[in-house]
């Protein structure tokens, strides 16, 4: 019988997403083993990994590639190039949650190509990327997305600060942004990664159109997508329960875990 070796997984960022992924890896996912984490607060991280069944080292972002075959990026978006460059230069796999930051760093794709690395983008907090990727094999005519978030799921976004919008004063559903996924990535780097993932699956960041509503009547981060293609038209909605980070839906970590599980699975479901 063939001996299947385990892939070593490291996590960059132990926040709402990273802690859940680390915990699930520690519980056991066939073919995968957690081997390192990186965190801003090393003492808190050491305490966290100390509670795992199998403690792992807390290392710097630059060292992650030395410890693992697959590195999961779930840190603030501005750290993406620092995390990704050494991983891809070492020809390893990088799972990216801060998808929006990929647009500002197209050089990462070339680093992956030159060194045999790969960038994996999970569906994350969105829905339907399997169908969008399939439709993109033919011709997609249009992709539109509408996001509604409770006010605390949007607070502090650079677009709001730059435009003097105080979501705290909003008392009824209010459209606060209309534009492309590329513009959303700049204006909402911690809130709308999903729109960039959708754009990369389909017609690209300059042709994926987005509306964002600050909505005091919703408690969930809600994303609705509408796709019109030559093979199908479809629209879907996901209502995400916020995690300990109100900007991030609980399903985000689960999507990354499902992607990791699929890496080593003998049967892989979905495009
Ligand atoms: N692709 C998608 O569908 C989604 C993507 N996201 C994105 O995923 C990323 C992670 O999200 P969350 O876990 O909710 O964020 P979070 O803010 O809860 O966690 C980020 C963690 O990174 C840590 N960190 C900060 N500086 C660091 C450094 N120098 N080294 C190591 N760690 C550092 C922070 O202390 C924090 O614990 C964010 O960029 C978020 O915008 C979130 C939701 C959906
Ligand atoms: O969890 C969500 O609703 C989406 C999110 O924060 C993001 O795309 O960055």
mmCIF file with all atom_site columns, N, CA, C and O in Angstrom, residues 48-80:
data_model
loop_
_atom_site.group_PDB
_atom_site.id
_atom_site.type_symbol
_atom_site.label_atom_id
_atom_site.label_alt_id
_atom_site.label_comp_id
_atom_site.label_asym_id
_atom_site.label_entity_id
_atom_site.label_seq_id
_atom_site.pdbx_PDB_ins_code
_atom_site.Cartn_x
_atom_site.Cartn_y
_atom_site.Cartn_z
_atom_site.occupancy
_atom_site.B_iso_or_equiv
_atom_site.pdbx_formal_charge
_atom_site.auth_seq_id
_atom_site.auth_comp_id
_atom_site.auth_asym_id
_atom_site.auth_atom_id
_atom_site.pdbx_PDB_model_num
ATOM 1   N N  . UNK A 1 48 ? -2.463 30.336 23.367 1.00 0.00 ? 48 UNK A N  1
ATOM 2   C CA . UNK A 1 48 ? -3.439 29.633 22.512 1.00 0.00 ? 48 UNK A CA 1
ATOM 3   C C  . UNK A 1 48 ? -2.886 28.281 22.057 1.00 0.00 ? 48 UNK A C  1
ATOM 4   O O  . UNK A 1 48 ? -3.553 27.246 22.204 1.00 0.00 ? 48 UNK A O  1
ATOM 5   N N  . UNK A 1 49 ? -1.654 28.272 21.526 1.00 0.00 ? 49 UNK A N  1
ATOM 6   C CA . UNK A 1 49 ? -1.121 26.992 21.014 1.00 0.00 ? 49 UNK A CA 1
ATOM 7   C C  . UNK A 1 49 ? -0.836 26.025 22.169 1.00 0.00 ? 49 UNK A C  1
ATOM 8   O O  . UNK A 1 49 ? -0.877 24.804 21.979 1.00 0.00 ? 49 UNK A O  1
ATOM 9   N N  . UNK A 1 50 ? -0.602 26.576 23.358 1.00 0.00 ? 50 UNK A N  1
ATOM 10  C CA . UNK A 1 50 ? -0.369 25.731 24.531 1.00 0.00 ? 50 UNK A CA 1
ATOM 11  C C  . UNK A 1 50 ? -1.586 24.891 24.897 1.00 0.00 ? 50 UNK A C  1
ATOM 12  O O  . UNK A 1 50 ? -1.471 23.858 25.546 1.00 0.00 ? 50 UNK A O  1
ATOM 13  N N  . UNK A 1 51 ? -2.775 25.368 24.464 1.00 0.00 ? 51 UNK A N  1
ATOM 14  C CA . UNK A 1 51 ? -4.013 24.629 24.768 1.00 0.00 ? 51 UNK A CA 1
ATOM 15  C C  . UNK A 1 51 ? -4.332 23.568 23.716 1.00 0.00 ? 51 UNK A C  1
ATOM 16  O O  . UNK A 1 51 ? -5.256 22.773 23.878 1.00 0.00 ? 51 UNK A O  1
ATOM 17  N N  . UNK A 1 52 ? -3.574 23.574 22.623 1.00 0.00 ? 52 UNK A N  1
ATOM 18  C CA . UNK A 1 52 ? -3.839 22.585 21.572 1.00 0.00 ? 52 UNK A CA 1
ATOM 19  C C  . UNK A 1 52 ? -3.329 21.220 22.011 1.00 0.00 ? 52 UNK A C  1
ATOM 20  O O  . UNK A 1 52 ? -2.447 21.119 22.877 1.00 0.00 ? 52 UNK A O  1
ATOM 21  N N  . UNK A 1 53 ? -3.886 20.166 21.409 1.00 0.00 ? 53 UNK A N  1
ATOM 22  C CA . UNK A 1 53 ? -3.416 18.802 21.691 1.00 0.00 ? 53 UNK A CA 1
ATOM 23  C C  . UNK A 1 53 ? -1.931 18.689 21.395 1.00 0.00 ? 53 UNK A C  1
ATOM 24  O O  . UNK A 1 53 ? -1.168 18.057 22.085 1.00 0.00 ? 53 UNK A O  1
ATOM 25  N N  . UNK A 1 54 ? -1.555 19.324 20.263 1.00 0.00 ? 54 UNK A N  1
ATOM 26  C CA . UNK A 1 54 ? -0.179 19.221 19.798 1.00 0.00 ? 54 UNK A CA 1
ATOM 27  C C  . UNK A 1 54 ? 0.351  20.646 19.624 1.00 0.00 ? 54 UNK A C  1
ATOM 28  O O  . UNK A 1 54 ? 0.003  21.324 18.650 1.00 0.00 ? 54 UNK A O  1
ATOM 29  N N  . UNK A 1 55 ? 1.139  21.123 20.589 1.00 0.00 ? 55 UNK A N  1
ATOM 30  C CA . UNK A 1 55 ? 1.620  22.507 20.547 1.00 0.00 ? 55 UNK A CA 1
ATOM 31  C C  . UNK A 1 55 ? 2.543  22.702 19.341 1.00 0.00 ? 55 UNK A C  1
ATOM 32  O O  . UNK A 1 55 ? 3.246  21.780 18.927 1.00 0.00 ? 55 UNK A O  1
ATOM 33  N N  . UNK A 1 56 ? 2.486  23.905 18.765 1.00 0.00 ? 56 UNK A N  1
ATOM 34  C CA . UNK A 1 56 ? 3.329  24.213 17.601 1.00 0.00 ? 56 UNK A CA 1
ATOM 35  C C  . UNK A 1 56 ? 4.060  25.518 17.878 1.00 0.00 ? 56 UNK A C  1
ATOM 36  O O  . UNK A 1 56 ? 3.614  26.318 18.712 1.00 0.00 ? 56 UNK A O  1
ATOM 37  N N  . UNK A 1 57 ? 5.167  25.774 17.194 1.00 0.00 ? 57 UNK A N  1
ATOM 38  C CA . UNK A 1 57 ? 5.887  27.019 17.451 1.00 0.00 ? 57 UNK A CA 1
ATOM 39  C C  . UNK A 1 57 ? 5.166  28.254 16.917 1.00 0.00 ? 57 UNK A C  1
ATOM 40  O O  . UNK A 1 57 ? 4.447  28.179 15.915 1.00 0.00 ? 57 UNK A O  1
ATOM 41  N N  . UNK A 1 58 ? 5.382  29.374 17.616 1.00 0.00 ? 58 UNK A N  1
ATOM 42  C CA . UNK A 1 58 ? 4.911  30.675 17.134 1.00 0.00 ? 58 UNK A CA 1
ATOM 43  C C  . UNK A 1 58 ? 6.121  31.319 16.463 1.00 0.00 ? 58 UNK A C  1
ATOM 44  O O  . UNK A 1 58 ? 7.141  31.555 17.120 1.00 0.00 ? 58 UNK A O  1
ATOM 45  N N  . UNK A 1 59 ? 6.031  31.556 15.170 1.00 0.00 ? 59 UNK A N  1
ATOM 46  C CA . UNK A 1 59 ? 7.193  32.044 14.423 1.00 0.00 ? 59 UNK A CA 1
ATOM 47  C C  . UNK A 1 59 ? 6.854  33.366 13.748 1.00 0.00 ? 59 UNK A C  1
ATOM 48  O O  . UNK A 1 59 ? 5.692  33.789 13.724 1.00 0.00 ? 59 UNK A O  1
ATOM 49  N N  . UNK A 1 60 ? 7.868  34.011 13.164 1.00 0.00 ? 60 UNK A N  1
ATOM 50  C CA . UNK A 1 60 ? 7.598  35.276 12.463 1.00 0.00 ? 60 UNK A CA 1
ATOM 51  C C  . UNK A 1 60 ? 6.983  34.970 11.101 1.00 0.00 ? 60 UNK A C  1
ATOM 52  O O  . UNK A 1 60 ? 7.093  33.849 10.582 1.00 0.00 ? 60 UNK A O  1
ATOM 53  N N  . UNK A 1 61 ? 6.357  35.977 10.505 1.00 0.00 ? 61 UNK A N  1
ATOM 54  C CA . UNK A 1 61 ? 5.712  35.777 9.198  1.00 0.00 ? 61 UNK A CA 1
ATOM 55  C C  . UNK A 1 61 ? 6.714  35.263 8.171  1.00 0.00 ? 61 UNK A C  1
ATOM 56  O O  . UNK A 1 61 ? 6.407  34.392 7.357  1.00 0.00 ? 61 UNK A O  1
ATOM 57  N N  . UNK A 1 62 ? 7.937  35.787 8.222  1.00 0.00 ? 62 UNK A N  1
ATOM 58  C CA . UNK A 1 62 ? 8.955  35.417 7.226  1.00 0.00 ? 62 UNK A CA 1
ATOM 59  C C  . UNK A 1 62 ? 9.387  33.953 7.361  1.00 0.00 ? 62 UNK A C  1
ATOM 60  O O  . UNK A 1 62 ? 9.926  33.383 6.422  1.00 0.00 ? 62 UNK A O  1
ATOM 61  N N  . UNK A 1 63 ? 9.173  33.371 8.526  1.00 0.00 ? 63 UNK A N  1
ATOM 62  C CA . UNK A 1 63 ? 9.646  32.001 8.760  1.00 0.00 ? 63 UNK A CA 1
ATOM 63  C C  . UNK A 1 63 ? 8.616  30.920 8.411  1.00 0.00 ? 63 UNK A C  1
ATOM 64  O O  . UNK A 1 63 ? 8.926  29.733 8.428  1.00 0.00 ? 63 UNK A O  1
ATOM 65  N N  . UNK A 1 64 ? 7.378  31.349 8.120  1.00 0.00 ? 64 UNK A N  1
ATOM 66  C CA . UNK A 1 64 ? 6.304  30.358 7.947  1.00 0.00 ? 64 UNK A CA 1
ATOM 67  C C  . UNK A 1 64 ? 6.632  29.323 6.872  1.00 0.00 ? 64 UNK A C  1
ATOM 68  O O  . UNK A 1 64 ? 6.372  28.133 7.029  1.00 0.00 ? 64 UNK A O  1
ATOM 69  N N  . UNK A 1 65 ? 7.232  29.799 5.772  1.00 0.00 ? 65 UNK A N  1
ATOM 70  C CA . UNK A 1 65 ? 7.506  28.884 4.649  1.00 0.00 ? 65 UNK A CA 1
ATOM 71  C C  . UNK A 1 65 ? 8.512  27.801 5.029  1.00 0.00 ? 65 UNK A C  1
ATOM 72  O O  . UNK A 1 65 ? 8.527  26.732 4.420  1.00 0.00 ? 65 UNK A O  1
ATOM 73  N N  . UNK A 1 66 ? 9.352  28.079 6.040  1.00 0.00 ? 66 UNK A N  1
ATOM 74  C CA . UNK A 1 66 ? 10.328 27.061 6.471  1.00 0.00 ? 66 UNK A CA 1
ATOM 75  C C  . UNK A 1 66 ? 9.649  25.929 7.239  1.00 0.00 ? 66 UNK A C  1
ATOM 76  O O  . UNK A 1 66 ? 10.227 24.866 7.417  1.00 0.00 ? 66 UNK A O  1
ATOM 77  N N  . UNK A 1 67 ? 8.439  26.188 7.724  1.00 0.00 ? 67 UNK A N  1
ATOM 78  C CA . UNK A 1 67 ? 7.782  25.233 8.617  1.00 0.00 ? 67 UNK A CA 1
ATOM 79  C C  . UNK A 1 67 ? 6.643  24.456 7.953  1.00 0.00 ? 67 UNK A C  1
ATOM 80  O O  . UNK A 1 67 ? 6.063  23.583 8.586  1.00 0.00 ? 67 UNK A O  1
ATOM 81  N N  . UNK A 1 68 ? 6.273  24.832 6.722  1.00 0.00 ? 68 UNK A N  1
ATOM 82  C CA . UNK A 1 68 ? 5.035  24.248 6.175  1.00 0.00 ? 68 UNK A CA 1
ATOM 83  C C  . UNK A 1 68 ? 5.059  24.123 4.655  1.00 0.00 ? 68 UNK A C  1
ATOM 84  O O  . UNK A 1 68 ? 5.869  24.767 3.975  1.00 0.00 ? 68 UNK A O  1
ATOM 85  N N  . UNK A 1 69 ? 4.148  23.287 4.151  1.00 0.00 ? 69 UNK A N  1
ATOM 86  C CA . UNK A 1 69 ? 3.951  23.138 2.702  1.00 0.00 ? 69 UNK A CA 1
ATOM 87  C C  . UNK A 1 69 ? 2.794  24.019 2.228  1.00 0.00 ? 69 UNK A C  1
ATOM 88  O O  . UNK A 1 69 ? 2.737  24.431 1.076  1.00 0.00 ? 69 UNK A O  1
ATOM 89  N N  . UNK A 1 70 ? 1.864  24.263 3.148  1.00 0.00 ? 70 UNK A N  1
ATOM 90  C CA . UNK A 1 70 ? 0.686  25.088 2.847  1.00 0.00 ? 70 UNK A CA 1
ATOM 91  C C  . UNK A 1 70 ? 0.607  26.164 3.928  1.00 0.00 ? 70 UNK A C  1
ATOM 92  O O  . UNK A 1 70 ? 0.640  25.842 5.121  1.00 0.00 ? 70 UNK A O  1
ATOM 93  N N  . UNK A 1 71 ? 0.513  27.412 3.509  1.00 0.00 ? 71 UNK A N  1
ATOM 94  C CA . UNK A 1 71 ? 0.427  28.510 4.482  1.00 0.00 ? 71 UNK A CA 1
ATOM 95  C C  . UNK A 1 71 ? -0.922 29.199 4.265  1.00 0.00 ? 71 UNK A C  1
ATOM 96  O O  . UNK A 1 71 ? -1.263 29.574 3.136  1.00 0.00 ? 71 UNK A O  1
ATOM 97  N N  . UNK A 1 72 ? -1.668 29.365 5.348  1.00 0.00 ? 72 UNK A N  1
ATOM 98  C CA . UNK A 1 72 ? -2.971 30.025 5.259  1.00 0.00 ? 72 UNK A CA 1
ATOM 99  C C  . UNK A 1 72 ? -2.806 31.459 5.735  1.00 0.00 ? 72 UNK A C  1
ATOM 100 O O  . UNK A 1 72 ? -2.466 31.704 6.901  1.00 0.00 ? 72 UNK A O  1
ATOM 101 N N  . UNK A 1 73 ? -3.076 32.400 4.837  1.00 0.00 ? 73 UNK A N  1
ATOM 102 C CA . UNK A 1 73 ? -3.003 33.829 5.185  1.00 0.00 ? 73 UNK A CA 1
ATOM 103 C C  . UNK A 1 73 ? -4.366 34.270 5.690  1.00 0.00 ? 73 UNK A C  1
ATOM 104 O O  . UNK A 1 73 ? -5.339 34.240 4.929  1.00 0.00 ? 73 UNK A O  1
ATOM 105 N N  . UNK A 1 74 ? -4.452 34.648 6.944  1.00 0.00 ? 74 UNK A N  1
ATOM 106 C CA . UNK A 1 74 ? -5.707 35.211 7.485  1.00 0.00 ? 74 UNK A CA 1
ATOM 107 C C  . UNK A 1 74 ? -5.341 36.327 8.460  1.00 0.00 ? 74 UNK A C  1
ATOM 108 O O  . UNK A 1 74 ? -5.700 36.304 9.629  1.00 0.00 ? 74 UNK A O  1
ATOM 109 N N  . UNK A 1 75 ? -4.608 37.288 7.930  1.00 0.00 ? 75 UNK A N  1
ATOM 110 C CA . UNK A 1 75 ? -4.069 38.416 8.694  1.00 0.00 ? 75 UNK A CA 1
ATOM 111 C C  . UNK A 1 75 ? -4.625 39.706 8.094  1.00 0.00 ? 75 UNK A C  1
ATOM 112 O O  . UNK A 1 75 ? -5.312 39.664 7.071  1.00 0.00 ? 75 UNK A O  1
ATOM 113 N N  . UNK A 1 76 ? -4.331 40.867 8.689  1.00 0.00 ? 76 UNK A N  1
ATOM 114 C CA . UNK A 1 76 ? -4.767 42.117 8.048  1.00 0.00 ? 76 UNK A CA 1
ATOM 115 C C  . UNK A 1 76 ? -4.215 42.219 6.616  1.00 0.00 ? 76 UNK A C  1
ATOM 116 O O  . UNK A 1 76 ? -3.084 41.803 6.351  1.00 0.00 ? 76 UNK A O  1
ATOM 117 N N  . UNK A 1 77 ? -5.031 42.790 5.725  1.00 0.00 ? 77 UNK A N  1
ATOM 118 C CA . UNK A 1 77 ? -4.719 42.723 4.293  1.00 0.00 ? 77 UNK A CA 1
ATOM 119 C C  . UNK A 1 77 ? -3.389 43.363 3.926  1.00 0.00 ? 77 UNK A C  1
ATOM 120 O O  . UNK A 1 77 ? -2.726 42.923 2.982  1.00 0.00 ? 77 UNK A O  1
ATOM 121 N N  . UNK A 1 78 ? -2.974 44.390 4.687  1.00 0.00 ? 78 UNK A N  1
ATOM 122 C CA . UNK A 1 78 ? -1.734 45.074 4.310  1.00 0.00 ? 78 UNK A CA 1
ATOM 123 C C  . UNK A 1 78 ? -0.501 44.176 4.464  1.00 0.00 ? 78 UNK A C  1
ATOM 124 O O  . UNK A 1 78 ? 0.567  44.471 3.941  1.00 0.00 ? 78 UNK A O  1
ATOM 125 N N  . UNK A 1 79 ? -0.654 43.052 5.178  1.00 0.00 ? 79 UNK A N  1
ATOM 126 C CA . UNK A 1 79 ? 0.478  42.138 5.374  1.00 0.00 ? 79 UNK A CA 1
ATOM 127 C C  . UNK A 1 79 ? 0.598  41.101 4.260  1.00 0.00 ? 79 UNK A C  1
ATOM 128 O O  . UNK A 1 79 ? 1.538  40.303 4.254  1.00 0.00 ? 79 UNK A O  1
ATOM 129 N N  . UNK A 1 80 ? -0.356 41.106 3.326  1.00 0.00 ? 80 UNK A N  1
ATOM 130 C CA . UNK A 1 80 ? -0.349 40.034 2.311  1.00 0.00 ? 80 UNK A CA 1
ATOM 131 C C  . UNK A 1 80 ? 1.004  39.897 1.592  1.00 0.00 ? 80 UNK A C  1
ATOM 132 O O  . UNK A 1 80 ? 1.536  38.794 1.509  1.00 0.00 ? 80 UNK A O  1
#
